[in-house]
Coordinates of C-alpha atoms and ligand atoms in Angstrom, one line a residue:
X1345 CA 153.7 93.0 179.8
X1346 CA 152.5 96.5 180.4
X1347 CA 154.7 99.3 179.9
X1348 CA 156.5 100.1 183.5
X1349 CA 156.2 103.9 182.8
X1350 CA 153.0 103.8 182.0
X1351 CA 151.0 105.6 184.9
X1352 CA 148.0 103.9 185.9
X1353 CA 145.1 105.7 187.6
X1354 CA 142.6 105.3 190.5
X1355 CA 140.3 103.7 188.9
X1356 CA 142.7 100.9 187.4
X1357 CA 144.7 100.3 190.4
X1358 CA 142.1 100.6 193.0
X1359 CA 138.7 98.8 194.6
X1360 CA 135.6 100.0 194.1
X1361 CA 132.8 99.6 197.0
X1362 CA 129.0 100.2 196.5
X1363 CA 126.7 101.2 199.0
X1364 CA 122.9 101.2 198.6
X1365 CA 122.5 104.4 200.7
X1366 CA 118.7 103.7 202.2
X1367 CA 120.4 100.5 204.1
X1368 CA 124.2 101.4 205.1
X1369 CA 123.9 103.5 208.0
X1370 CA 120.8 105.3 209.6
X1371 CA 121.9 108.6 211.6
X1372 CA 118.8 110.2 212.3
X1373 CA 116.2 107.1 213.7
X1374 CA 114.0 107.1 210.5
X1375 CA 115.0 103.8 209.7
X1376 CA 116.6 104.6 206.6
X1377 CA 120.1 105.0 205.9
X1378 CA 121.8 108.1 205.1
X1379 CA 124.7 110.5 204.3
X1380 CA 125.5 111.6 208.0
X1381 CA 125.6 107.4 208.9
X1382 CA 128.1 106.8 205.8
X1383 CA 130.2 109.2 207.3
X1384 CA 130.1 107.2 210.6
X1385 CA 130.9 104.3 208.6
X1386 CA 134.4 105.6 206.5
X1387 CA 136.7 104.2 208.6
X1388 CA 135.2 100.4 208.2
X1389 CA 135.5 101.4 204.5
X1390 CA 138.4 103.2 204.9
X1391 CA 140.1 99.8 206.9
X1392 CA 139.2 97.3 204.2
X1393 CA 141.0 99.1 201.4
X1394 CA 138.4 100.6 199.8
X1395 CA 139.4 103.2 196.9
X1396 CA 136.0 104.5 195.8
X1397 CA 132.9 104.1 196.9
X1398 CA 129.8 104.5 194.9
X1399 CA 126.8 105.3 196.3
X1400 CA 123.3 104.8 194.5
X1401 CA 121.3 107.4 194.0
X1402 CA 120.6 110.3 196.6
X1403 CA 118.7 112.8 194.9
X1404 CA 115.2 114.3 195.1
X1405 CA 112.7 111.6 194.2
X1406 CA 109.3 110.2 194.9
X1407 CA 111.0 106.9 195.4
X1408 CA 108.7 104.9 193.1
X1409 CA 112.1 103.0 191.9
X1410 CA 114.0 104.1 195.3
X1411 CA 115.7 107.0 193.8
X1412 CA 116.4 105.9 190.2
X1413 CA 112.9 108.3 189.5
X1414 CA 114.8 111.5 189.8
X1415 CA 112.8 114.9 189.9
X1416 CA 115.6 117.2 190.6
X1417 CA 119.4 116.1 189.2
X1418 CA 120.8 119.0 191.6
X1419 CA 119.8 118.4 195.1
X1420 CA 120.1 115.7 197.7
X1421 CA 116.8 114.0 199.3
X1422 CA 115.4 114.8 202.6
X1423 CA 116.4 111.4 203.4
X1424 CA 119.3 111.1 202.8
X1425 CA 120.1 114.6 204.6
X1426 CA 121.0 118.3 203.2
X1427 CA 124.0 119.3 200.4
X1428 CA 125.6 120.5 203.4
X1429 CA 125.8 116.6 204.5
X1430 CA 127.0 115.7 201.1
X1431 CA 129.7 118.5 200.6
X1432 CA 130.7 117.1 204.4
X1433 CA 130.2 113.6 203.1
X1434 CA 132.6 114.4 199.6
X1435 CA 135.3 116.3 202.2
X1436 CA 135.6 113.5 204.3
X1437 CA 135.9 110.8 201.8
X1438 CA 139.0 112.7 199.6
X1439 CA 140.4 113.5 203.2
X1440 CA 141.5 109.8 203.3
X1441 CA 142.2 109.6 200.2
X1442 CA 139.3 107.8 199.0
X1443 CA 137.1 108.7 195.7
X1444 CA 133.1 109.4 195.2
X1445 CA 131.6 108.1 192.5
X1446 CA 128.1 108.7 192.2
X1447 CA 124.9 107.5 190.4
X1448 CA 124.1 109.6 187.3
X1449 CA 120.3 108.3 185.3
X1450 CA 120.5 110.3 182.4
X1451 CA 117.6 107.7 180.4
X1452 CA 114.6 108.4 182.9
X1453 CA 113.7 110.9 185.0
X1454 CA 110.7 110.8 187.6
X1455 CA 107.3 111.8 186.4
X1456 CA 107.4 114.4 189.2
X1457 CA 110.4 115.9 187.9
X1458 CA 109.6 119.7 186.1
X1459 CA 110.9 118.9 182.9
X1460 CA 108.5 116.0 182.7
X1461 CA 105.2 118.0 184.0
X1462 CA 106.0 121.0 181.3
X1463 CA 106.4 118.5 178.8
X1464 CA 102.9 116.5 179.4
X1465 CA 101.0 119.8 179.8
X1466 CA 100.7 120.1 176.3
X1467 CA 101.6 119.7 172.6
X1468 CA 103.2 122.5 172.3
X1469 CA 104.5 123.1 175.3
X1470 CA 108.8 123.7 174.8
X1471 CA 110.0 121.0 176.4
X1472 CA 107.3 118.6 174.8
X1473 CA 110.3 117.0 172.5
X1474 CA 112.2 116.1 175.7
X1475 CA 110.3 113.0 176.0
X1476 CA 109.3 110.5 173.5
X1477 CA 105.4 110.8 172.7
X1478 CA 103.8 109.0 170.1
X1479 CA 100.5 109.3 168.7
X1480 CA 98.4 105.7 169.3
X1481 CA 97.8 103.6 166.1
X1482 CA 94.9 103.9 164.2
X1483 CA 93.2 101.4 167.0
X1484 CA 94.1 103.1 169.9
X1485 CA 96.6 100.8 170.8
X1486 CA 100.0 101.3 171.7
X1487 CA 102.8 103.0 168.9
X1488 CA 104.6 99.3 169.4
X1489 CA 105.1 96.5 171.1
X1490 CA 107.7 97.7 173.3
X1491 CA 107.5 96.4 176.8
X1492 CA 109.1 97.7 180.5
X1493 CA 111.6 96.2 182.0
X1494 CA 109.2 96.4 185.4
X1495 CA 106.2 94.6 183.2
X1496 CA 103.4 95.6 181.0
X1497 CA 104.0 97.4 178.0
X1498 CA 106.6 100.4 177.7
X1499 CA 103.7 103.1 176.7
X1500 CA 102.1 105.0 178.8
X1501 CA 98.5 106.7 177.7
X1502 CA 98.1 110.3 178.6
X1503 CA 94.5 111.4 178.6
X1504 CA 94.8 115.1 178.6
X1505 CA 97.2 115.3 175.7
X1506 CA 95.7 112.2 173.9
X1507 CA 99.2 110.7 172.9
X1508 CA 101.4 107.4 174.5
X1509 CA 105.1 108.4 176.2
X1510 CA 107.5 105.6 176.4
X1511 CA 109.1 104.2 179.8
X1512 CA 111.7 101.9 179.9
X1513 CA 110.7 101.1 183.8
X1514 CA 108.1 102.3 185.6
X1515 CA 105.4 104.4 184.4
X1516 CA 106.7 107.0 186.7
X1517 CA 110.0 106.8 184.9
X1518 CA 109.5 108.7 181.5
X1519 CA 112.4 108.5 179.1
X1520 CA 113.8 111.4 178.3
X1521 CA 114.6 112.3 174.3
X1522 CA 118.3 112.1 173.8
X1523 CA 118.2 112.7 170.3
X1524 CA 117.0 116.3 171.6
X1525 CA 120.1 118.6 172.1
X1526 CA 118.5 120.4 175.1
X1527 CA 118.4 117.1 176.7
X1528 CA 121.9 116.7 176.2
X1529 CA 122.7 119.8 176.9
X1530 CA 121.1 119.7 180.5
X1531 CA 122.2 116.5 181.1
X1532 CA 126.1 117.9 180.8
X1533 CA 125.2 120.6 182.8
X1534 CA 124.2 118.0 185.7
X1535 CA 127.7 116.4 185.2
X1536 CA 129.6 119.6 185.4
X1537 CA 127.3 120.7 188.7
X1538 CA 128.6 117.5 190.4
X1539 CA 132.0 117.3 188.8
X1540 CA 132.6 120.9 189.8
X1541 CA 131.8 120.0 193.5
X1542 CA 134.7 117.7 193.3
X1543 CA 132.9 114.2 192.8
X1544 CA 135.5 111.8 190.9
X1545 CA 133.2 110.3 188.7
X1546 CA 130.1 108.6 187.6
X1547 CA 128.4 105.4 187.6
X1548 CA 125.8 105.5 184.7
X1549 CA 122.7 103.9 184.9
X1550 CA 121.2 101.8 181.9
X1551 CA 123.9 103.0 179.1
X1552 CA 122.9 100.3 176.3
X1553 CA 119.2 102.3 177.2
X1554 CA 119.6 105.6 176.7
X1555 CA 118.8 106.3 172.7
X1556 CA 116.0 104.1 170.9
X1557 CA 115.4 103.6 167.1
X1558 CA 114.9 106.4 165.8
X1559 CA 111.6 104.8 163.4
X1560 CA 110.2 103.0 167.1
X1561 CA 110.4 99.7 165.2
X1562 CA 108.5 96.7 167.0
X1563 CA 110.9 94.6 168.4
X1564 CA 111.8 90.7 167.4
X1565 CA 109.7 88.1 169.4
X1566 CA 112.4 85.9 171.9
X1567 CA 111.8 82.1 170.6
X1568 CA 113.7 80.7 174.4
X1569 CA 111.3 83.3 176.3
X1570 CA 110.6 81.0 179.1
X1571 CA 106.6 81.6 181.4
X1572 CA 109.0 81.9 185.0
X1573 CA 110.9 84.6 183.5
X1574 CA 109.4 88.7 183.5
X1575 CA 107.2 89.6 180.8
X1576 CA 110.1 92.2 179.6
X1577 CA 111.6 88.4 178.1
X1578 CA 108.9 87.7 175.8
X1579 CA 110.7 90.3 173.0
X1580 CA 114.6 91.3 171.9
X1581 CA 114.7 94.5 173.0
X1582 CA 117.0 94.9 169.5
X1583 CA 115.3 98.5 168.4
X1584 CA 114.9 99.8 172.1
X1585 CA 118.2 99.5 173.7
X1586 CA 122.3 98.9 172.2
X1587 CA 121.7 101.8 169.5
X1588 CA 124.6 102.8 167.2
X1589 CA 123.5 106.4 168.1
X1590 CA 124.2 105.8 172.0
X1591 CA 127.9 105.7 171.5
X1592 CA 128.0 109.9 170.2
X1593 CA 126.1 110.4 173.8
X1594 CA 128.6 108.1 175.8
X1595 CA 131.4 110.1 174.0
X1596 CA 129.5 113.6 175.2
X1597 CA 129.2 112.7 178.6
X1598 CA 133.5 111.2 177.5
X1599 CA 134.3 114.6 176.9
X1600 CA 132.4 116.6 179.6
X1601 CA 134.9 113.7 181.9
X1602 CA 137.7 115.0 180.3
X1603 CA 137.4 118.3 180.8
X1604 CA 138.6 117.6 184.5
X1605 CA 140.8 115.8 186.0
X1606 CA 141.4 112.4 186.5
X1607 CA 137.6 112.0 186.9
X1608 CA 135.7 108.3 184.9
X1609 CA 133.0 107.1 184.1
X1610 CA 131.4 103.2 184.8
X1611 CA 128.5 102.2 182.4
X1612 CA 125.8 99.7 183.5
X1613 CA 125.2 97.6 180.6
X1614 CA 123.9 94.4 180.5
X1615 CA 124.8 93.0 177.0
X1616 CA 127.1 89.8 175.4
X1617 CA 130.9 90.6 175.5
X1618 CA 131.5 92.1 172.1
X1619 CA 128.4 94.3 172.2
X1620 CA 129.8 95.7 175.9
X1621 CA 133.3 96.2 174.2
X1622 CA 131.8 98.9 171.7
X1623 CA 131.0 100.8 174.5
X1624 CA 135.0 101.6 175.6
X1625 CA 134.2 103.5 172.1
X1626 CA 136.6 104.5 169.3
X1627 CA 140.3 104.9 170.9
X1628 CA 138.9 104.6 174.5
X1629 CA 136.5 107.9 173.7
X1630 CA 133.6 106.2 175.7
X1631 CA 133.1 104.8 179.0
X1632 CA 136.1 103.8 181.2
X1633 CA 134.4 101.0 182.8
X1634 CA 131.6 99.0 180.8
X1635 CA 130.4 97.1 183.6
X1636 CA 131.4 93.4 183.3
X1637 CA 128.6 91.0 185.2
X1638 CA 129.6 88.0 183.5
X1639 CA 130.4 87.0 186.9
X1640 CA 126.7 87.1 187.8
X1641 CA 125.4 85.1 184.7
X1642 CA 128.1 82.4 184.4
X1643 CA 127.2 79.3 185.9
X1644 CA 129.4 78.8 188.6
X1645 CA 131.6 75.9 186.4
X1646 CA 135.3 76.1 186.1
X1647 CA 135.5 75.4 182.3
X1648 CA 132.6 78.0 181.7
X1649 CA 134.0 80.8 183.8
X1650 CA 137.6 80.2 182.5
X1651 CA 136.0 80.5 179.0
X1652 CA 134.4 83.8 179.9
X1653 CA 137.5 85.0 181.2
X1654 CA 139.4 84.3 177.8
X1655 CA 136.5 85.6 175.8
X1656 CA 136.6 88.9 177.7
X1657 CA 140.5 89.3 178.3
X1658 CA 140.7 88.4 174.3
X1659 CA 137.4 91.1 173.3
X1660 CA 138.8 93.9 175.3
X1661 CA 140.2 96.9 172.7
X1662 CA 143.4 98.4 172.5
X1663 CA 144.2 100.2 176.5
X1664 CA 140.8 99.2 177.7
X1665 CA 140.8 98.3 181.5
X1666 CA 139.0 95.4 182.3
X1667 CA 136.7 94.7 185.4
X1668 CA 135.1 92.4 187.1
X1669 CA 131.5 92.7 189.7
X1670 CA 130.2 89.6 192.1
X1671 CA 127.1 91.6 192.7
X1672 CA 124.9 94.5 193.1
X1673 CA 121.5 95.9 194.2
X1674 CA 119.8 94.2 191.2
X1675 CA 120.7 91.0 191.9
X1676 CA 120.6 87.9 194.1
X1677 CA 123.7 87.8 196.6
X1678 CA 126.9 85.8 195.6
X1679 CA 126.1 84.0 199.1
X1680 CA 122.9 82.6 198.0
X1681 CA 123.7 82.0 194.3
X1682 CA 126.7 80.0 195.3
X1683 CA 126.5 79.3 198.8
X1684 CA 128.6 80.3 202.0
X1685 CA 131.7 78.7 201.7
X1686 CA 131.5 79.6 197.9
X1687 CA 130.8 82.9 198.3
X1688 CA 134.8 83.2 199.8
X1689 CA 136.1 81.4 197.3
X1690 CA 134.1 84.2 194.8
X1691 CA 135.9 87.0 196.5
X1692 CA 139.5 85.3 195.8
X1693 CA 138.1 84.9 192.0
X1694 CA 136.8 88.5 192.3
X1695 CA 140.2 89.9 194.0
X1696 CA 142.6 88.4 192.0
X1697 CA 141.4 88.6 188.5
X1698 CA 143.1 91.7 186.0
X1699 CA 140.9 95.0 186.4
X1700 CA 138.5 96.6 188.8
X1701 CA 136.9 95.1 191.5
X1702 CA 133.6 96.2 192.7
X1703 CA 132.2 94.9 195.6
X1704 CA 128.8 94.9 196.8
X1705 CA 128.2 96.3 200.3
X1706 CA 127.6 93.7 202.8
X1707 CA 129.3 91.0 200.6
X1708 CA 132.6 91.6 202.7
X1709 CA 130.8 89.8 205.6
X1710 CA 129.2 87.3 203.9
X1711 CA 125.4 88.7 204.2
X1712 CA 122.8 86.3 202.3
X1713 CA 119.7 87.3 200.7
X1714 CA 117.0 88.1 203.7
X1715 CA 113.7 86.5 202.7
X1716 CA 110.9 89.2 203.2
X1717 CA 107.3 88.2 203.4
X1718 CA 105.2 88.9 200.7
X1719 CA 103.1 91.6 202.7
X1720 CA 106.4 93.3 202.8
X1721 CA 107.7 93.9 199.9
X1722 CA 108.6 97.0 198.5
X1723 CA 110.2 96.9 195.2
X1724 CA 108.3 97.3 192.5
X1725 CA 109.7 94.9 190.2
X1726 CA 108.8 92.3 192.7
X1727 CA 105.0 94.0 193.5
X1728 CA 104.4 94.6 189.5
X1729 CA 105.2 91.0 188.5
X1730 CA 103.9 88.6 191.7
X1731 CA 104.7 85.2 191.7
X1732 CA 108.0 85.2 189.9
X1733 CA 110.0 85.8 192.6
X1734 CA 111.9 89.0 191.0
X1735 CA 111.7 90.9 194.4
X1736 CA 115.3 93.1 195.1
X1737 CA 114.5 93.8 198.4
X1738 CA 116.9 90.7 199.6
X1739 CA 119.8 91.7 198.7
X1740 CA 118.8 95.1 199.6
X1741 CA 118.3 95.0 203.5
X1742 CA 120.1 96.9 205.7
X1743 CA 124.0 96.4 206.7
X1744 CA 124.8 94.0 210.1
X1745 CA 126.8 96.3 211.9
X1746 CA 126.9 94.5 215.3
X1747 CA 124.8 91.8 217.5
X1748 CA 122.5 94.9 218.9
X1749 CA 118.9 95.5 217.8
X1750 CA 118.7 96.4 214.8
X1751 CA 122.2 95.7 214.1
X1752 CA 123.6 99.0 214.7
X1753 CA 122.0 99.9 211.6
X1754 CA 119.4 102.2 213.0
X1755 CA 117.8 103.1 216.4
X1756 CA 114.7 102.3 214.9
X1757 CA 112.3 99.7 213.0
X1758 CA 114.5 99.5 209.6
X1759 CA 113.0 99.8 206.4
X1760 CA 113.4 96.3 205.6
X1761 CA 113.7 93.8 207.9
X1762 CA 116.9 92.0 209.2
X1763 CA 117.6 88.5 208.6
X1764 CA 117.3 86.2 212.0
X1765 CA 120.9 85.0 212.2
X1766 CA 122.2 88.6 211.9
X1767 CA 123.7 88.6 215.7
X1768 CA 126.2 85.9 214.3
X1769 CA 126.9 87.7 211.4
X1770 CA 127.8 91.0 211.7
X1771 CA 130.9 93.5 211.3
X1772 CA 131.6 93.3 214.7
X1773 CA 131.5 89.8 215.3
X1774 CA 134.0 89.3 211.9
X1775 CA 136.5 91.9 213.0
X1776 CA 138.9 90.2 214.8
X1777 CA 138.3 86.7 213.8
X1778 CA 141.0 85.3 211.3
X1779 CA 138.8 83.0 209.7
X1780 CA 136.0 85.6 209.1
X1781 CA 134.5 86.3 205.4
X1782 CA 135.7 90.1 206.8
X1783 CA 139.1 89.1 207.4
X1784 CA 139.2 87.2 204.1
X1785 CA 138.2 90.3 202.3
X1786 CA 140.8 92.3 203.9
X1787 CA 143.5 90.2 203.5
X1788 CA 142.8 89.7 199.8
X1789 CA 142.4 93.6 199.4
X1790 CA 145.5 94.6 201.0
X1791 CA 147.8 92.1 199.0
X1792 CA 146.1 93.2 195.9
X1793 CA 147.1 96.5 196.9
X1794 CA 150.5 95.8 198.2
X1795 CA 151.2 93.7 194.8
X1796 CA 151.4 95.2 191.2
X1797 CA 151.4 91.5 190.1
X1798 CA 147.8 91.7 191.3
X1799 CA 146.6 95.2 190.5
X1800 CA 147.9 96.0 187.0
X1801 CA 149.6 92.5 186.5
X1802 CA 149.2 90.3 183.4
X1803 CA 146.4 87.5 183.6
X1804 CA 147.5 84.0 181.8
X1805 CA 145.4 81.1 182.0
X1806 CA 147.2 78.0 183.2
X1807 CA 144.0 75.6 183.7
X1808 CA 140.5 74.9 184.1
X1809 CA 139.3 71.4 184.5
X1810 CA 136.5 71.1 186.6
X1811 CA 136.0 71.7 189.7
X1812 CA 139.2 73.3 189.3
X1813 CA 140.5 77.5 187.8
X1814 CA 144.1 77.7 188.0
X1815 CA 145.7 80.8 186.3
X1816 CA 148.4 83.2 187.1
X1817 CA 148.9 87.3 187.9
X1818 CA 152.3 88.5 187.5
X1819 CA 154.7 91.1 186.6
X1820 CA 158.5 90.5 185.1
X1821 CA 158.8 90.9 189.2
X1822 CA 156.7 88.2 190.6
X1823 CA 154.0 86.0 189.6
X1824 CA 151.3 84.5 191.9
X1825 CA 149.4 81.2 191.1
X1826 CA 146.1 81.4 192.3
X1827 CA 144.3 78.0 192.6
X1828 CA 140.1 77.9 193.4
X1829 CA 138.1 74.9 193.8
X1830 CA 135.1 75.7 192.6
X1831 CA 132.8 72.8 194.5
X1832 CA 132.6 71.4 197.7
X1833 CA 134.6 68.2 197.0
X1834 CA 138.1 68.3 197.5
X1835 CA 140.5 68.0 193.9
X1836 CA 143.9 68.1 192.7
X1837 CA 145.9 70.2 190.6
X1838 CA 148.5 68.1 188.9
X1839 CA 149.3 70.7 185.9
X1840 CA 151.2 68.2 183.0
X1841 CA 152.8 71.3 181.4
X1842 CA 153.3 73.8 184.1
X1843 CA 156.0 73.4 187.0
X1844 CA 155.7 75.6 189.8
X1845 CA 157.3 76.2 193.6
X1846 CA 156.1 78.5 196.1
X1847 CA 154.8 79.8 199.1
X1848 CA 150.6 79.4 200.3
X1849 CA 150.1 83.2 201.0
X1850 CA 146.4 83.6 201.3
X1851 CA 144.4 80.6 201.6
X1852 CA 140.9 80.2 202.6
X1853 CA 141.6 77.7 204.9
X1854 CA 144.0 79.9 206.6
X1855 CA 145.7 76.9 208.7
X1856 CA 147.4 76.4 205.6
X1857 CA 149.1 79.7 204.7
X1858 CA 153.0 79.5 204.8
X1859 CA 153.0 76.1 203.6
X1860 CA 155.5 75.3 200.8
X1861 CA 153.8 73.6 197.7
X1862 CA 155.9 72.4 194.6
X1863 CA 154.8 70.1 191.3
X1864 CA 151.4 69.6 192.7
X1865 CA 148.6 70.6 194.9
X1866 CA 145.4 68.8 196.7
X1867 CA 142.3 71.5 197.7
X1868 CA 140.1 71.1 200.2
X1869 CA 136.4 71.6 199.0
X1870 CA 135.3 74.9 198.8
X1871 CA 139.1 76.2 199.2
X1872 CA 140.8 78.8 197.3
X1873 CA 144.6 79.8 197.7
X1874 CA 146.6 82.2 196.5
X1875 CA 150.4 80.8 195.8
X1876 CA 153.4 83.2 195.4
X1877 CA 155.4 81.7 193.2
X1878 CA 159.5 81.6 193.9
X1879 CA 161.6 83.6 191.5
X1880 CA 163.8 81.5 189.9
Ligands
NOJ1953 C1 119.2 100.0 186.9 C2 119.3 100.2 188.3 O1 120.4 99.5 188.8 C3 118.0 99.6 188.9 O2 118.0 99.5 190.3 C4 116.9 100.5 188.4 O3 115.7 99.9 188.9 C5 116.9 100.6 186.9 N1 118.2 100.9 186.4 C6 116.0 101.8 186.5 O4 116.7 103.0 186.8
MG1954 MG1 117.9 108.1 208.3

C-alpha cells in the first residue's frame, strides 16, 4: 500500500491525451490542422477528463517525416500558426487546469536545419562534430552495415565533402553527435526556451536512439528476420540504439526538468521490459515515463497480457510510476488490431490498470484505421518500403468531429482523406448516446478520477484464464474488481480462491450496471465490467 502522505503529481494521477496536430482541428481552410483549431477543440478535451495533452511536433520543418525533421527547435510552423497562437494555445490549456506536454527530437534534426548545413559545408567547418561523419571504407562502401529505420542503409554519401553521415530515419534526418557537448549543450538550451514559456513537460522522441557505439561497430544479423517485415529487421540494432552512454544524457535533460517545477519527461522507447526499466535511471534520475507499448505488441490473450502485466509491475524500480499506451501515430489503431467491440473492452484494460494512461486521439470514439489508396500516400515509411503495408497514414487521418463535410475537421479537402462511415461515427453523433465508445471513455475517465483506488491504487492479479483477466485496484478504502472478456464468446468467472460481493459500476454493456454480483460472474462476449467491491 502506498504511503497516504505521499503526494502524488500530475503526471501520476492524471490522463494523458495525444493529438497529431496536422489532423485535430483545421482553423484556417488549408486542410491541415492547427494550433488556433486545438484551441476550438479544449473543451471536448477538457469534458472527457483529459490532464495533459501532448501534441506531436509543431516546429519549423520541411515535413519530410511531418515535423519529426526539425530545422529550427525555437519556432512554430507556418502551419500550424504563429508563437503568438501557441503562447495563446499554452494560456488556454493551464487556464483549465490542463498540462502541455510537447514533442522534443533531440536524435535528428532536418537536413534543412542551420546546424546541419554548417556542418556539411566542410571538414573543418565548427560545427562539423555535431553530426556523425565517417570516412567510406577502403571500397567506397558504407563505414557499416547500419541500416534506417525508414529503409536502405543508415549512411548517407556526401559528394562535396567526400565522407558518409549517419541517419537513423530519413536521409533528411541527420543524427546529431551527442557525445559532442555543444550538442548537449544546445539541446538544454531548447528545453529551457520551452520550459521557461511554461510548457509542463516533454515527450522525447527515440530515447533508446540518441547515442551510438562509440567504435560504429556492425551490428549482429537477426536469425527470425522475416521477408514481410522492413528492411531495418534484417540486423539487431545492438551497437546503434540502447547505449550505456544514453542514460548520462537522459539524466541531463533529468536535471535541466528539475530545475523547474513540477515539469516530466516521457521517453519513447521501444525495448523488452528490463531494458525500458534502466531508463527510470539510478534513483529515478532519468525519464519519468519510459513509454510502456506492451499493450501494442502483446497478442491480444488473456494469459499473455496478464503475464506482461506481472513482468512489468514486478521489473518496475523502487518509486517508478508505471504506464500504460493503446496506441499512437506509429501504429495501427486498437480498433483494427482488435476489432470494434474489442477496442471498448481495451479502454476499460487501458483505464483501469496502475499508472498513466495515454490515449490516442480519436480512440475515444472508436475511429478505425482509414485505408488510403496507394496513389495517396504520404508517409514515407509507407512510400520508401512499397508493398509491405507499413503506411501511418491510417491511423493518422483527420478527427470525425460531426456528420458535416469533412467532418467538421476542416472547410476544405483534408490532407488525408476521411473514412466513408465517418457520418456515423463522429463526436457529435457519440455525445449523448450512453452506449457510445465516447461515453464509454468518459465514464471510465471520470471514475478513475473520482477513485484513488483507480489512480494511485495497488494492482493485484486475481486471474487470467482465457478469454478471461480478472484483477483488482484498490486502496485500504475500497477495492474494485474489474473483470474483461477478452473474445467475443461469452465466459465465466467462477474464481476457486477469491470470494467477492459487489456492485456492476461500469459495464460495457451498460444495461447491466447497478446489478449486484456475488461468488460468480457470467460475461457477455466482448464485455468488460468494472465491479466495486462491498467493504466488509
Ligand atoms: C518516432 C516518431 O514517433 C515517428 O513518427 C518518427 O517517424 C520517428 N520517431 C522519427 O523521428
Ligand atoms: Mg490549417
Amino acid at each position: 500500500m502506498k504511503d497516504k502522505q505521499h503526494k502524488y503529481l500530475w503526471w501520476q494521477e492524471g490522463i494523458i491525451y495525444q493529438i497529431y496536430p496536422r489532423s485535430y482541428q483545421d482553423s484556417d481552410g488549408d486542410g491541415v490542422g492547427d494550433l488556433q483549431g486545438i484551441i476550438k477543440r479544449l473543451d471536448h478535451i477538457q469534458s472527457l477528463g483529459i490532464t495533459a495533452i501532448w501534441i506531436s511536433p509543431i516546429f519549423s520543418s520541411p515535413m519530410a517525416d511531418f515535423g519529426y525533421d526539425i530545422s529550427d527547435y525555437c519556432d512554430i510552423h507556418p502551419l500550424f500558426g504563429t508563437m503568438e497562437d501557441f503562447d495563446e494555445l499554452l494560456e488556454a490549456v493551464h487556464d483549465r487546469g490542463m498540462k502541455l506536454i510537447l514533442d522534443l527530437v533531440p536524435n535528428h534534426t532536418s537536413s534543412e536545419h542551420p546546424w546541419f548545413k554548417e556542418s556539411r559545408s566542410s571538414k573543418d567547418n565548427p560545427k562539423r562534430d555535431w553530426y556523425i561523419w565517417q570516412d567510406a571504407k577502403e571500397d567506397g562502401s558504407e563505414p557499416n552495415n547500419w541500416l534506417a529505420m525508414f529503409g536502405g542503409s543508415a549512411w548517407e554519401w556526401d559528394e562535396k565533402t567526400q565522407q558518409y553521415y549517419y541517419h537513423a530515419f530519413l536521409k533528411e534526418q541527420p543524427d546529431l553527435n551527442w557525445r559532442n557537448p555543444e550538442v548537449q549543450k544546445v539541446m538544454m538550451d531548447v528545453m529551457r526556451f520551452w520550459l521557461d514559456k511554461g510548457v509542463d513537460g516533454f515527450r522525447v522522441d527515440v530515447m533508446w536512439h540518441m547515442i551510438k557505439d562509440d567504435q560504429l561497430r556492425d551490428n549482429p544479423i537477426n536469425p527470425d528476420y522475416k521477408p514481410h517485415q522492413a528492411t531495418y529487421e534484417k540486423l539487431i540494432p545492438a551497437y546503434s540504439t540502447d547505449q550505456p552512454e544514453v542514460h548520462d544524457i537522459v539524466h541531463m535533460m533529468r536535471e535541466v526538468l528539475d530545475s523547474y517545477d513540477e515539469r516530466m519527461m516521457i521517453g519513447e522507447i521501444y525495448l523488452p521490459i528490463h531494458k525500458l526499466m534502466t531508463y527510470y535511471g539510478t534513483d529515478q534520475n532519468g525519464a519519468h515515463l519510459p513509454f510502456n507499448f506492451l499493450l501494442l505488441s502483446t497478442d491480444w490473450d488473456a494469459t499473455k497480457i496478464a503475464s506482461n502485466i506481472n513482468q512489468y509491475e514486478g521489473a518496475l524500480p523502487d518509486g517508478g510510476w508505471p504506464n500504460w499506451v493503446l496506441g499512437n501515430h506509429d501504429q495501427p489503431r486498437i480498433t483494427s488490431r482488435v476489432g470494434m467491440e474489442q477496442a471498448r473492452v481495451a479502454a476499460m484494460l487501458l483505464l483501469t490498470l496502475r499508472g498513466t494512461p495515454t490515449i490516442y486521439y480519436g480512440d475515444e470514439i472508436g475511429m478505425r484505421d482509414v485505408p488510403i489508396p496507394e496513389n495517396e500516400v504520404q508517409d514515407p515509411q509507407g512510400l520508401n518500403m512499397p508493398g509491405l503495408n507499413l503506411s501511418r497514414d491510417p491511423q493518422r487521418t483527420p478527427m470525425q468531429w460531426d456528420s458535416s463535410e469533412n467532418a467538421g475537421f476542416s472547410n476544405n479537402k483534408p490532407w488525408l482523406r476521411l473514412p466513408d462511415d465517418y457520418r456515423r461515427v463522429n463526436v457529435k453523433a457519440q455525445l449523448d448516446d450512453k452506449y457510445s465508445t465516447y461515453t464509454l471513455y468518459r465514464r471510465l475517465i471520470k471514475l478513475r478520477q473520482e477513485e484513488p483506488a483507480l489512480h494511485i491504487g495497488d494492482y493485484r492479479p486475481v486471474e487470467a484464464k482465457a478469454p478471461l483477466l480478472a484483477y483488482l485496484r484498490y486502496t485500504s478504502d475500497q477495492r474494485f474488481l474489474v473483470l474483461l472478456n477478452l473474445s467475443h464468446k461469452p465466459c465465466h468467472f467462477a474464481p476457486e480462491h477469491f470470494s467477492f460481493e459487489g456492485t456492476i459500476e461500469i459495464d460495457t454493456l451498460p444495461e447491466r450496471e447497478g446489478g449486484r454480483v456475488s461468488g460468480h460472474v457470467s460475461l457477455s462476449g466482448d464485455e468488460g465490467m468494472i465491479i466495486r467491491l462491498d467493504q466488509s
